[in-house]
PDB file of C-alpha atoms and ligand atoms in Angstrom:
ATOM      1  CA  UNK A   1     -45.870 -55.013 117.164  1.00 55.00           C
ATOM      2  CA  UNK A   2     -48.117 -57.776 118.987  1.00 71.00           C
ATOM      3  CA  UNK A   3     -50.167 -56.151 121.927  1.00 90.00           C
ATOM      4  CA  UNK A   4     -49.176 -56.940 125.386  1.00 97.00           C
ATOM      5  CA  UNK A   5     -49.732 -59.692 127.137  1.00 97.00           C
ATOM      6  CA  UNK A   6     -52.153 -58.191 129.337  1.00 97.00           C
ATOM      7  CA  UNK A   7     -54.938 -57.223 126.652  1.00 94.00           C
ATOM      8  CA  UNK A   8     -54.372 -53.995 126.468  1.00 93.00           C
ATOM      9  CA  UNK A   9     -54.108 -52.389 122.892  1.00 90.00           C
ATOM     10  CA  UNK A  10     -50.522 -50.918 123.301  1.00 96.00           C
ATOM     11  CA  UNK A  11     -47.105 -53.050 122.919  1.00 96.00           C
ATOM     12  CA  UNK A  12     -45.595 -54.763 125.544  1.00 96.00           C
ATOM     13  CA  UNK A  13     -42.626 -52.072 125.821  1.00 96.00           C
ATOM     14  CA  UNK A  14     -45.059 -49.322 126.091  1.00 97.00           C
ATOM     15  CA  UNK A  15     -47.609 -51.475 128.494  1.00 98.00           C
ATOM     16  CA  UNK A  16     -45.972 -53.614 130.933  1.00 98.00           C
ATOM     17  CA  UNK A  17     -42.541 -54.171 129.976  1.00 98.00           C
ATOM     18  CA  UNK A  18     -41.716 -50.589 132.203  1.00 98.00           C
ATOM     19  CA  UNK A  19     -43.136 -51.977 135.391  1.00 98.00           C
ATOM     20  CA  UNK A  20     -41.238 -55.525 134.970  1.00 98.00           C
ATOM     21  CA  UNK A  21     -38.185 -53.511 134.457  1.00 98.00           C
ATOM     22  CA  UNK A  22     -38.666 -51.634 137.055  1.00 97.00           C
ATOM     23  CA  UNK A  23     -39.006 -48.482 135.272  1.00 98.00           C
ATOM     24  CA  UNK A  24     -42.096 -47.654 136.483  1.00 97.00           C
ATOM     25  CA  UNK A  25     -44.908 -47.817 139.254  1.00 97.00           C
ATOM     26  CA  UNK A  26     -48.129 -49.167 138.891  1.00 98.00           C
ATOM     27  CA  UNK A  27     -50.536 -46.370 139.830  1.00 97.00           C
ATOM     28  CA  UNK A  28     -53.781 -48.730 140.231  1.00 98.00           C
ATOM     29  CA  UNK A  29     -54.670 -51.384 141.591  1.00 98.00           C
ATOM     30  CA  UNK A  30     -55.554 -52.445 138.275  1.00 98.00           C
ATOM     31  CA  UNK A  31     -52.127 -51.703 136.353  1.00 98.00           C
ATOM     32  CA  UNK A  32     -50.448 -54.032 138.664  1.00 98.00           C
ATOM     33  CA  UNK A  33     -52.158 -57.140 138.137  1.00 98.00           C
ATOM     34  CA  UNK A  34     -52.092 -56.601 134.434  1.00 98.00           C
ATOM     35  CA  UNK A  35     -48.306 -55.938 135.277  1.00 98.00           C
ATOM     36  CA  UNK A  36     -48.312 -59.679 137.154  1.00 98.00           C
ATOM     37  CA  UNK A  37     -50.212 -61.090 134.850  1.00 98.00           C
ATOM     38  CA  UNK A  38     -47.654 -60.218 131.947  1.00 98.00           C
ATOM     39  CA  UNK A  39     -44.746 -60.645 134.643  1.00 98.00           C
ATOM     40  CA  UNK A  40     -46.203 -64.901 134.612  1.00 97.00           C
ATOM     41  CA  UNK A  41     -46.492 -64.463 130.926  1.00 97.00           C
ATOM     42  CA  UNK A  42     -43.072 -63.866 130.923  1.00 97.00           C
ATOM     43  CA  UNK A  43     -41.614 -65.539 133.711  1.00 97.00           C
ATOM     44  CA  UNK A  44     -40.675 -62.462 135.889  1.00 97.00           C
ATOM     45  CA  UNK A  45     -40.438 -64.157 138.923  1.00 97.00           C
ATOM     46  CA  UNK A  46     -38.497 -61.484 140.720  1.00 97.00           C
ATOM     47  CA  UNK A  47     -40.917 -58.759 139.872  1.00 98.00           C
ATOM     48  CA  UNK A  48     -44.153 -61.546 141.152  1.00 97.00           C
ATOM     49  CA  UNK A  49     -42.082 -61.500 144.402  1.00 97.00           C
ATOM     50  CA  UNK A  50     -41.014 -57.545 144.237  1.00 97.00           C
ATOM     51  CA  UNK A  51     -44.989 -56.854 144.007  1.00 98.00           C
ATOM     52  CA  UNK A  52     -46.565 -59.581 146.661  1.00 97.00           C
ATOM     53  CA  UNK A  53     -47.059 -57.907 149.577  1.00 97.00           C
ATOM     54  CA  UNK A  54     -44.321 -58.464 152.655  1.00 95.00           C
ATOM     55  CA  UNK A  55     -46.844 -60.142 154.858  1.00 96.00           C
ATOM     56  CA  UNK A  56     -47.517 -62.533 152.248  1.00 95.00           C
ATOM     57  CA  UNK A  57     -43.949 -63.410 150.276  1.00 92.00           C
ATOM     58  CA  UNK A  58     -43.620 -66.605 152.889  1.00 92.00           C
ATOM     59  CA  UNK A  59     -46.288 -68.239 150.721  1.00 91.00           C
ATOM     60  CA  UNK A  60     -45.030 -67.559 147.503  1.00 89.00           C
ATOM     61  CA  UNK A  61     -41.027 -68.551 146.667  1.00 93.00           C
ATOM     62  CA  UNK A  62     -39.791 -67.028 144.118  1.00 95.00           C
ATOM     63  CA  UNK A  63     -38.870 -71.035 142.737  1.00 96.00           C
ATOM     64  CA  UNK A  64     -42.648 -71.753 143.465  1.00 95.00           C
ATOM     65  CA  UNK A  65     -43.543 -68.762 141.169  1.00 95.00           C
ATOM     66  CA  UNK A  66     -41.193 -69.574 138.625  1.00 95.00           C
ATOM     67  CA  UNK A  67     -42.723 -73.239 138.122  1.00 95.00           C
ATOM     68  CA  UNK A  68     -46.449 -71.919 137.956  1.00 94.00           C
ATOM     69  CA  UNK A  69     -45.108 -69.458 135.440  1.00 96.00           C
ATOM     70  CA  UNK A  70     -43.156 -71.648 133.064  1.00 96.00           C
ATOM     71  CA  UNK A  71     -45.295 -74.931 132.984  1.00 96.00           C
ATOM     72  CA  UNK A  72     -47.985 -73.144 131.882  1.00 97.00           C
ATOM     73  CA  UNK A  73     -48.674 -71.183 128.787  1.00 97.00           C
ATOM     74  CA  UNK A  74     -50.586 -67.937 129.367  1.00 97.00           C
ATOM     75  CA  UNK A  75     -52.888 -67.277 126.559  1.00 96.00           C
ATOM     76  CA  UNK A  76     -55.114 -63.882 128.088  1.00 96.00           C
ATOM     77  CA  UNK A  77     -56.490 -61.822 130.800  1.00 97.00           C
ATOM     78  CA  UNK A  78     -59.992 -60.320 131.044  1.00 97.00           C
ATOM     79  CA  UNK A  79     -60.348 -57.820 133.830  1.00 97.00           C
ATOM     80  CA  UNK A  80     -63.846 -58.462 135.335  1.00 98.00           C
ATOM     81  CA  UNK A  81     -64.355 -56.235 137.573  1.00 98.00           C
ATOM     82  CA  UNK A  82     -62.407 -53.597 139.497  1.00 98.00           C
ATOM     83  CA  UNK A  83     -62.325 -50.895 142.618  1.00 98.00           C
ATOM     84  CA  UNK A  84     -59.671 -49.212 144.243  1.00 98.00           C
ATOM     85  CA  UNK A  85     -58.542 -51.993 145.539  1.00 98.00           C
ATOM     86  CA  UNK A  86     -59.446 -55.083 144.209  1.00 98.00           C
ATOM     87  CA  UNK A  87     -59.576 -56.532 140.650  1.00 98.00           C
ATOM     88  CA  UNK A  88     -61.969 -59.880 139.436  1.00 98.00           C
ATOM     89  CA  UNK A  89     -59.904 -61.366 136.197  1.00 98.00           C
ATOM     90  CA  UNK A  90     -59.820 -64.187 134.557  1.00 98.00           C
ATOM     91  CA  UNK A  91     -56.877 -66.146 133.103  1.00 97.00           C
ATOM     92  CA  UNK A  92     -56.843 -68.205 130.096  1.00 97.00           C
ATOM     93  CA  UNK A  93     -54.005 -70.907 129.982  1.00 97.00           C
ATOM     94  CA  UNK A  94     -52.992 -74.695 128.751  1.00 97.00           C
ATOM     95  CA  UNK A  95     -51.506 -76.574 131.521  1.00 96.00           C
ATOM     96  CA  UNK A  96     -48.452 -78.799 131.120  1.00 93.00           C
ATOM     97  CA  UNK A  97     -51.380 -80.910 129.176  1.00 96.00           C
ATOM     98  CA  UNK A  98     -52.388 -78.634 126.778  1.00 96.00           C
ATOM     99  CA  UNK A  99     -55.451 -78.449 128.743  1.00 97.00           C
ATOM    100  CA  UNK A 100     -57.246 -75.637 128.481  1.00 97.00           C
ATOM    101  CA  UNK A 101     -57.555 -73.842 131.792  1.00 97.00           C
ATOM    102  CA  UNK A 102     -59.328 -70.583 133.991  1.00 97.00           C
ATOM    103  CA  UNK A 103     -58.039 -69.175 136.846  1.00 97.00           C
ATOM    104  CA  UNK A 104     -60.914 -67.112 137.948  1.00 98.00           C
ATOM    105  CA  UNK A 105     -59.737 -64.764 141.082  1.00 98.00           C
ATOM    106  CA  UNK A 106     -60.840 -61.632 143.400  1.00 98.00           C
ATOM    107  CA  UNK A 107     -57.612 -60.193 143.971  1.00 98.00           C
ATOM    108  CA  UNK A 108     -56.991 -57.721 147.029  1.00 98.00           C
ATOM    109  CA  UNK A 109     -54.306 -55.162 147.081  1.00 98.00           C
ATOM    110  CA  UNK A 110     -52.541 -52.648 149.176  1.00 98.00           C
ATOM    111  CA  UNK A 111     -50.876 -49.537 148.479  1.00 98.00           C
ATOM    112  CA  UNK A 112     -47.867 -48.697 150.859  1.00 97.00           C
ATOM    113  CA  UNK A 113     -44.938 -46.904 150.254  1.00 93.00           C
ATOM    114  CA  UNK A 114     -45.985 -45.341 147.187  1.00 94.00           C
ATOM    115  CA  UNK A 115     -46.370 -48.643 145.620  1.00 97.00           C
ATOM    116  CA  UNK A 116     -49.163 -51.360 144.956  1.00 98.00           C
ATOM    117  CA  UNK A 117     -48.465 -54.751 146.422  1.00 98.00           C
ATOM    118  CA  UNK A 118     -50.667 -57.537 145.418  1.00 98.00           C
ATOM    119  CA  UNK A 119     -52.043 -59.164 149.015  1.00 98.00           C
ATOM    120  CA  UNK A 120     -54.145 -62.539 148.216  1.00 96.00           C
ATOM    121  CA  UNK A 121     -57.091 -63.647 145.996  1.00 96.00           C
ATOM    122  CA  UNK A 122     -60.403 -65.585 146.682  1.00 97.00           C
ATOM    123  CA  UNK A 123     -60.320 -67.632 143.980  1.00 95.00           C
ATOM    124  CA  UNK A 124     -63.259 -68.898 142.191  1.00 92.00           C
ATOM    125  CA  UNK A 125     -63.676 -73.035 140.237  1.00 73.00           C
TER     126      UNK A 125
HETATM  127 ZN1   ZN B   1     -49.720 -54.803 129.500  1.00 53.84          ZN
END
């Protein structure tokens, strides 16, 4: 069984496949945006939208998502840095090119309702 697409050492059923499926909550900060990160790997648009915060969703179609998502092949995550509420990652991808790619971003989010919503990023060349 390959390990999920979010680095960590467990499959993707037993990792992040729950959450996409909405089987399961993300309890951390942290286990969502491995969660989004394997939802892009993927292409799990609805679950990108499901877990951007309400006040934010106007920036982000779900079409939008998709495209970022599918021309790009996701290759890993490293988790820089975290606190309760924000996460520093890194994302290794090829573009439509090939090209070899990092998307380096602070991410901020929010828990309401009982769950964690991703909010925005500062994002990092
Ligand atoms: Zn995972």
């Amino acid at each position: 069984m390959p390990d999920c697409y979010c680095g960590s050492f467990l499959s993707f059923e037993k990792c992040c496949e729950p959450y996409l499926k909405n089987l399961k909550l993300a309890t951390t900060a942290e286990t969502l945006m491995r969660s989004r990160y394997s939802a892009f790997a993927t292409g799990a648009a609805d679950y990108l939208v499901s877990t951007t915060h309400s006040s934010q969703r106007k920036f982000h179609t779900k079409a939008a998502i998709l495209e970022w998502s599918k021309s790009n092949h996701w290759i890993k995550l490293e988790v820089l840095a975290k606190t309760e509420t924000n996460v520093t990652f890194k994302a290794y991808y090829l573009d439509s090119e090939l090209k070899e790619q990092i998307h380096h971003e602070h991410s901020t989010f929010v828990f309401e309702n009982k769950s964690w919503f991703y909010v925005d990023g500062e994002f990092f060349q």
